[in-house]
Coordinates of C-alpha atoms and ligand atoms in Angstrom, one line a residue:
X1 CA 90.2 231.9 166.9
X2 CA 87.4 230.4 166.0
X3 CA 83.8 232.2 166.8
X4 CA 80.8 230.8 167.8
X5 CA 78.5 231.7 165.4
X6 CA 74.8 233.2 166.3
X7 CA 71.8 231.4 164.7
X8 CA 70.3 232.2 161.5
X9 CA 66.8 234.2 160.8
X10 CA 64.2 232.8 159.1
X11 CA 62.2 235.6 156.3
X12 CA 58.9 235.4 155.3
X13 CA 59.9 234.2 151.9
X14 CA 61.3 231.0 154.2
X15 CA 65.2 231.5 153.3
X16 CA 67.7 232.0 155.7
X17 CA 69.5 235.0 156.5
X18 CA 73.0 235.8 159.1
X19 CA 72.4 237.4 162.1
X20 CA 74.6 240.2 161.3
X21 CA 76.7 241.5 158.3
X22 CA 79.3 243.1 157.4
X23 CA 78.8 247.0 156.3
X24 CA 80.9 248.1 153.5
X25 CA 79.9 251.7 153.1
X26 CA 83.2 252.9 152.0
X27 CA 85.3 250.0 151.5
X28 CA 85.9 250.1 147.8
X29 CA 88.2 249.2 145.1
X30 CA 91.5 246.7 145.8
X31 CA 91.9 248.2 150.3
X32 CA 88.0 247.5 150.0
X33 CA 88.0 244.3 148.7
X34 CA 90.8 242.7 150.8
X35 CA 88.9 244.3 153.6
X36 CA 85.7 241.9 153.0
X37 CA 87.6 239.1 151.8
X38 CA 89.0 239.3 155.6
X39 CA 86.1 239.4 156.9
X40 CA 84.5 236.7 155.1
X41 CA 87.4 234.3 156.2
X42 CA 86.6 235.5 159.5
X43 CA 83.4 234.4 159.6
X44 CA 80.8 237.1 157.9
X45 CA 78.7 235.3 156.3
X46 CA 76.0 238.6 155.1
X47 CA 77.8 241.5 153.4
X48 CA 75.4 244.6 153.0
X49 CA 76.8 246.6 149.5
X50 CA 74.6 249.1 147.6
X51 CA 74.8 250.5 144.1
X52 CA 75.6 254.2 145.4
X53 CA 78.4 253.0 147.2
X54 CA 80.0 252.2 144.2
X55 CA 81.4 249.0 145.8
X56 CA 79.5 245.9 143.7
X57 CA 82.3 244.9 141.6
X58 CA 84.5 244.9 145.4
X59 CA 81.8 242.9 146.6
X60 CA 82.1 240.1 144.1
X61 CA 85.8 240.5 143.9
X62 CA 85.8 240.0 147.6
X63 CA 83.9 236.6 147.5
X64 CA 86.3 235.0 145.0
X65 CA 89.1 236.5 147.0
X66 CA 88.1 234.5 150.3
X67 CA 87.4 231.0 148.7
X68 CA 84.1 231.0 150.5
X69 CA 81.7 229.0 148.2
X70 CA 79.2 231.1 146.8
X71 CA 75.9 229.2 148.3
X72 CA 77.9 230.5 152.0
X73 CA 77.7 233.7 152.0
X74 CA 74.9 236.4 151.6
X75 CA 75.2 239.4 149.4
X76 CA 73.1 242.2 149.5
X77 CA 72.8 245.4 147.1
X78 CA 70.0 248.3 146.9
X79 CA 68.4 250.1 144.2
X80 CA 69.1 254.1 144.1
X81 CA 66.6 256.5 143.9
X82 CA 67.2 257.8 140.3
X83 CA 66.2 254.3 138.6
X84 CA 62.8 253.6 140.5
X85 CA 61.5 253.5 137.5
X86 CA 60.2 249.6 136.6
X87 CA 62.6 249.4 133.2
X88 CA 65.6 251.4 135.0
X89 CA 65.1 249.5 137.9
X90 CA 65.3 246.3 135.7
X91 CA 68.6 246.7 134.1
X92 CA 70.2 248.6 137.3
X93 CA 70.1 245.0 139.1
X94 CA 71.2 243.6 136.0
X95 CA 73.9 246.0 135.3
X96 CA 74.9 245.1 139.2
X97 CA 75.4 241.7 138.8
X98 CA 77.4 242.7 136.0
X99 CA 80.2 244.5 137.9
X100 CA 79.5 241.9 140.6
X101 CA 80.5 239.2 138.3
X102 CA 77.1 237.4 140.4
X103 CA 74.4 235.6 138.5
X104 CA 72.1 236.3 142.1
X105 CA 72.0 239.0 144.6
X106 CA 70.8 237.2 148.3
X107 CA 69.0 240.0 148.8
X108 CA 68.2 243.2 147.5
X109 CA 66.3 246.4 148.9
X110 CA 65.0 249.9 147.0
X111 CA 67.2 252.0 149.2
X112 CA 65.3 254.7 149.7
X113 CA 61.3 255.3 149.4
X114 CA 61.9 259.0 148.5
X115 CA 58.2 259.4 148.8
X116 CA 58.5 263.1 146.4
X117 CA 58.9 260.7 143.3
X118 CA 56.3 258.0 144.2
X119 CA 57.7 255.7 142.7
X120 CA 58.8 253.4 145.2
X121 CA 56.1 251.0 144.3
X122 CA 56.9 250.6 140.8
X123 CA 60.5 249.9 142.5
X124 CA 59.8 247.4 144.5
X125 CA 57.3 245.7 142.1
X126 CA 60.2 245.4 139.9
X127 CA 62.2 243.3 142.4
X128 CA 59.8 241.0 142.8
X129 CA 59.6 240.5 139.4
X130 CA 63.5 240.1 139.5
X131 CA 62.9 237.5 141.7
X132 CA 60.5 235.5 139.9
X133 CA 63.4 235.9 137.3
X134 CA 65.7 234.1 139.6
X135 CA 68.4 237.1 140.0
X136 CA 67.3 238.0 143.8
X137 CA 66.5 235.4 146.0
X138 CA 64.7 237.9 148.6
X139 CA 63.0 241.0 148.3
X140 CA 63.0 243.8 150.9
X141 CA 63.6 248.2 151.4
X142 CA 65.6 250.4 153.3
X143 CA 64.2 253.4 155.5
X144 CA 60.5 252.3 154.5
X145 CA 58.0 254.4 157.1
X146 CA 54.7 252.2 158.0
X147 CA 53.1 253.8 155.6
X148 CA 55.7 252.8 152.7
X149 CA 56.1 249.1 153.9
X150 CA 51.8 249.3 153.9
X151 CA 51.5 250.5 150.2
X152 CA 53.9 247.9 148.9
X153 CA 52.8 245.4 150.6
X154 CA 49.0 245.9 149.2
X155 CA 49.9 247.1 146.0
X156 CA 52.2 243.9 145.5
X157 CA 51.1 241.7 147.6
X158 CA 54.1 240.7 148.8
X159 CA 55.7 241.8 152.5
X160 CA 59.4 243.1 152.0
X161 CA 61.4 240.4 154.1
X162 CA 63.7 243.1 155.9
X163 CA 63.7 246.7 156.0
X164 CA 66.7 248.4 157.0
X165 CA 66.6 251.4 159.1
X166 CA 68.8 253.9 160.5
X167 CA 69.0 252.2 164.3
X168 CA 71.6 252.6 167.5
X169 CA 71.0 253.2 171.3
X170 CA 70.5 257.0 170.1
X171 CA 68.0 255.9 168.0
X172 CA 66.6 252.8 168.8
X173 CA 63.3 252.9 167.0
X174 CA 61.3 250.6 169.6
X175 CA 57.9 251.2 167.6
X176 CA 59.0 250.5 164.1
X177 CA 60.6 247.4 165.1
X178 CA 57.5 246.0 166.5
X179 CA 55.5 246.8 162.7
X180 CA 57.9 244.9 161.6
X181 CA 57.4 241.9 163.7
X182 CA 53.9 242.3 163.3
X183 CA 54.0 242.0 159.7
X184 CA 56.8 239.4 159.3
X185 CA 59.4 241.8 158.3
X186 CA 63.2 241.7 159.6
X187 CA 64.6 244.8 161.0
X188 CA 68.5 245.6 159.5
X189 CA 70.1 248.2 161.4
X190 CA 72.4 250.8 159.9
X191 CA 75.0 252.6 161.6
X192 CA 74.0 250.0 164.4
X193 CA 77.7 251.8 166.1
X194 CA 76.3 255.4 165.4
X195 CA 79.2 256.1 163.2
X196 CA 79.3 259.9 163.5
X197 CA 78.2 259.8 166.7
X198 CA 80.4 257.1 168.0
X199 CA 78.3 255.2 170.5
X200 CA 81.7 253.3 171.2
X201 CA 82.8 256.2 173.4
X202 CA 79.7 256.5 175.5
X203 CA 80.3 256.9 179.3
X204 CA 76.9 254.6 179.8
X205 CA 78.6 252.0 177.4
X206 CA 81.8 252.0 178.5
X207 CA 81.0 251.1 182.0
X208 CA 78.7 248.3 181.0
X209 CA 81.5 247.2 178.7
X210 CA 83.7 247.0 181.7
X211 CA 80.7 245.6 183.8
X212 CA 80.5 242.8 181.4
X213 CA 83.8 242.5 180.5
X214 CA 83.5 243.1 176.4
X215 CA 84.4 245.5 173.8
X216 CA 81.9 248.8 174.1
X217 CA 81.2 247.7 170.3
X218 CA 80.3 244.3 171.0
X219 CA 77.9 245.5 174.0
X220 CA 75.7 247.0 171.4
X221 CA 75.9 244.5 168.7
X222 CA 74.9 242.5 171.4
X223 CA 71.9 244.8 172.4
X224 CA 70.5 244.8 168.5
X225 CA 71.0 241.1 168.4
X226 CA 69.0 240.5 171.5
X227 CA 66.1 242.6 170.2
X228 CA 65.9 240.7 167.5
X229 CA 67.8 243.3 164.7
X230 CA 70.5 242.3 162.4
X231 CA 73.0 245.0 163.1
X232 CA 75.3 245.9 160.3
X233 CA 78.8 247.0 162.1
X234 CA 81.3 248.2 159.2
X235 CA 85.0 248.0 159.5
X236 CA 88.2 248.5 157.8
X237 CA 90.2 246.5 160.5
X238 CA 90.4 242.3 160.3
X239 CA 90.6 242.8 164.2
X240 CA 87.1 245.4 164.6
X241 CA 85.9 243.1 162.2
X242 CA 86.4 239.6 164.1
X243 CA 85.7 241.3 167.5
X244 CA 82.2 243.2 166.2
X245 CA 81.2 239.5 164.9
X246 CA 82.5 237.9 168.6
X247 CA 78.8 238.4 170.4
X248 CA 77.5 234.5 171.0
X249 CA 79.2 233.6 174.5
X250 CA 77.3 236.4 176.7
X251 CA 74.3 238.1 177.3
X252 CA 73.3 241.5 178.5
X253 CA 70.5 241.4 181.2
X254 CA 66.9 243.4 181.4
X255 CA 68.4 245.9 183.6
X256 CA 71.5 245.8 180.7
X257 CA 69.3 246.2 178.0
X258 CA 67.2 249.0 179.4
X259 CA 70.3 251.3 180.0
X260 CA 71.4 251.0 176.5
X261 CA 67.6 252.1 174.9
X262 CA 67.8 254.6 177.8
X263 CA 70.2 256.6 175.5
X264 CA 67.9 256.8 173.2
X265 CA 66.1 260.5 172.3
X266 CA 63.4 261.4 169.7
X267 CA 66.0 263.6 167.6
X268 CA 68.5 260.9 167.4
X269 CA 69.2 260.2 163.9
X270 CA 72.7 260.8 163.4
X271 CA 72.5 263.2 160.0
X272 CA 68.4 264.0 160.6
X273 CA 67.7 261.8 157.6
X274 CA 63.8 261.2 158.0
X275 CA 62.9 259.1 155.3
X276 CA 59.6 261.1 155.3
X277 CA 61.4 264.1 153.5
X278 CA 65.1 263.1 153.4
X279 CA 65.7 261.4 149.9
X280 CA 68.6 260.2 147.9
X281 CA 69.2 259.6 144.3
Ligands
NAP1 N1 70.4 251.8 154.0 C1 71.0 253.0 154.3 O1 70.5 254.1 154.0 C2 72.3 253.0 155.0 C3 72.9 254.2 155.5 C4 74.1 254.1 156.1 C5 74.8 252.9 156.3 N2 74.2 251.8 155.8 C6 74.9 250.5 155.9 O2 75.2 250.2 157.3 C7 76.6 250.0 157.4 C8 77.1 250.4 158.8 O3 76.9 251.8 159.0 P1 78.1 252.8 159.1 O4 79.2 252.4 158.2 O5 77.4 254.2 158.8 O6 78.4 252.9 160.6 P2 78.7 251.9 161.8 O7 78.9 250.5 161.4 O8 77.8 252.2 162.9 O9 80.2 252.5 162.3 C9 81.3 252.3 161.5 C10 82.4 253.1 162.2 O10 82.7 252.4 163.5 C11 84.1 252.0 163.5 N3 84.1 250.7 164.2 C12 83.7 249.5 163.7 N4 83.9 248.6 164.6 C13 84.4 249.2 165.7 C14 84.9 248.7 167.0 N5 84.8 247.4 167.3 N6 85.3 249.6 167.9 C15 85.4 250.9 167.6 N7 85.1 251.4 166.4 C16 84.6 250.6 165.5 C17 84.5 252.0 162.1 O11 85.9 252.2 161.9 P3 86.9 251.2 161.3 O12 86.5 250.9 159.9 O13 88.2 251.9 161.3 O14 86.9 250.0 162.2 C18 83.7 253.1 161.4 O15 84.3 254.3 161.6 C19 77.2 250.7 156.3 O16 78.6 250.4 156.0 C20 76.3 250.4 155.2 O17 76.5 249.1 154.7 C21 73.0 251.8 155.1

């Protein structure tokens, strides 16, 4: 089968990046990396990684596994918590590549501004610097509040190109996603399927999954991708995995589109994790 494939995004640094990735919390060691090498030769073309999942060397193991060249296909890891500092953060993203067996990471994010430390800044400045350096070709963070994506972006000067952000019909975070178009940053959503809360078996989706005549999980990849997010569906399965990425040939309508952000609800973060006290190390 061979899937139409959705156009790419353009980031403020001017590269290009997939419309949607692969998540691979989870898939680790030799399951995890035949699991992303399927996907790859399915099509995935961004794989979103991070150095707490303890999945980097999968990651690189997975590329060479698919025989994707490595100018095809987008990889993406973050920066934890415990080495915000500028010299940790340093040789963490060298130390990844490492494992990786990469001599670039596409893109790579401070995970988490855990605002107690303040160190985010330092973080991110870091990354930049990486950049300059050649071993990230774009910069960005991960559940970044206005008023983290503000302070790097004055303090560095430079705009994150994506923050990624918890983000499902639940929680569809309608007024963070326009900051970010207002200051040129992409939105990635996590859990985009509301993993714990399984959005998949939701009465509201499941009828306009039948209405439209799709998979309930392609019904809200479909909604992120029509509000302009790049969702980040994980799975295991070759078949979730080539279905989730099967969104080009339809389109949800207004009226569509309004039911699904009807779901969502103020407390709908699917483990409470406010970035605003919620941190991770
Ligand atoms: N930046 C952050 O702080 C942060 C936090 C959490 C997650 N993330 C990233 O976001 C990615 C996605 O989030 P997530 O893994 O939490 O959850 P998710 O992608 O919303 O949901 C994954 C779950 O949905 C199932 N699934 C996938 N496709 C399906 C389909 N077509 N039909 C029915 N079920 C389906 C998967 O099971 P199978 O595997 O069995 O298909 C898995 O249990 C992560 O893997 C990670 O890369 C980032």
């Amino acid at each position: 089968m061979t899937t139409t494939r959705l156009p790419d995004i353009r980031l403020n640094d001017g590269t290009l990046l997939p419309a949607i990735a692969l998540g691979t919390y989870n898939l680790r060691g030799r399951a995890g990396a035949d699991a992303m090498a399927a996907a790859i030769r399915s099509g995935y073309r961004l794989l979103d990684s991070a150095f707490i999942y303890e999945n980097e060397g999968a990651v690189g193991e997975a590329l060479r596994l698919s025989g994707a060249p490595r100018d095809d296909v987008a990889l993406t890891s973050k920066l934890p918590g415990r080495y915000h500092r500028y010299d940790d953060a340093v040789w963490a993203v060298e130390e990844s590549l490492m494992r990786a067996g990469l001599d670039h990471w596409d893109l790579y994010l401070v995970h988490w501004p855990n605002p107690s430390q303040g160190l985010y800044v330092e973080a991110f400045q870091a990354l930049v610097d990486l950049r300059e350096r050649g071993l990230i070709r774009s910069v960005g963070v991960s559940n970044f509040l206005p008023e983290h994506l503000r302070a790097v972006a004055d303090a560095t000067g430079v705009v994150p190109a994506v923050n990624q952000i918890e983000l499902h019909p639940y929680f569809p975070q309608s007024e963070q996603i326009e900051l970010h178009r207002k200051m040129g940053v992409v939105t990635e959503a996590w859990s985009p399927l509301a993993r714990k809360l399984r959005v998949v078996d939701d009465p509201t989706i499941r009828d306009l999954a039948d209405e439209v005549g799709r998979a309930p999980a392609q019904v809200v990849l479909r909604w992120h991708y029509q509000r302009g997010v790049v969702p980040l569906p994980k799975s295991a399965s070759p078949e979730r995995q080539a279905s989730n990425l099967d969104i080009a040939d339809f389109e949800l309508t207004d009226d569509q589109m309004a039911r699904i952000s009807s779901l969502g609800r103020p407390d709908g973060r699917q483990n409470g994790q406010d970035p605003a006290v919620y941190e991770e190390f």
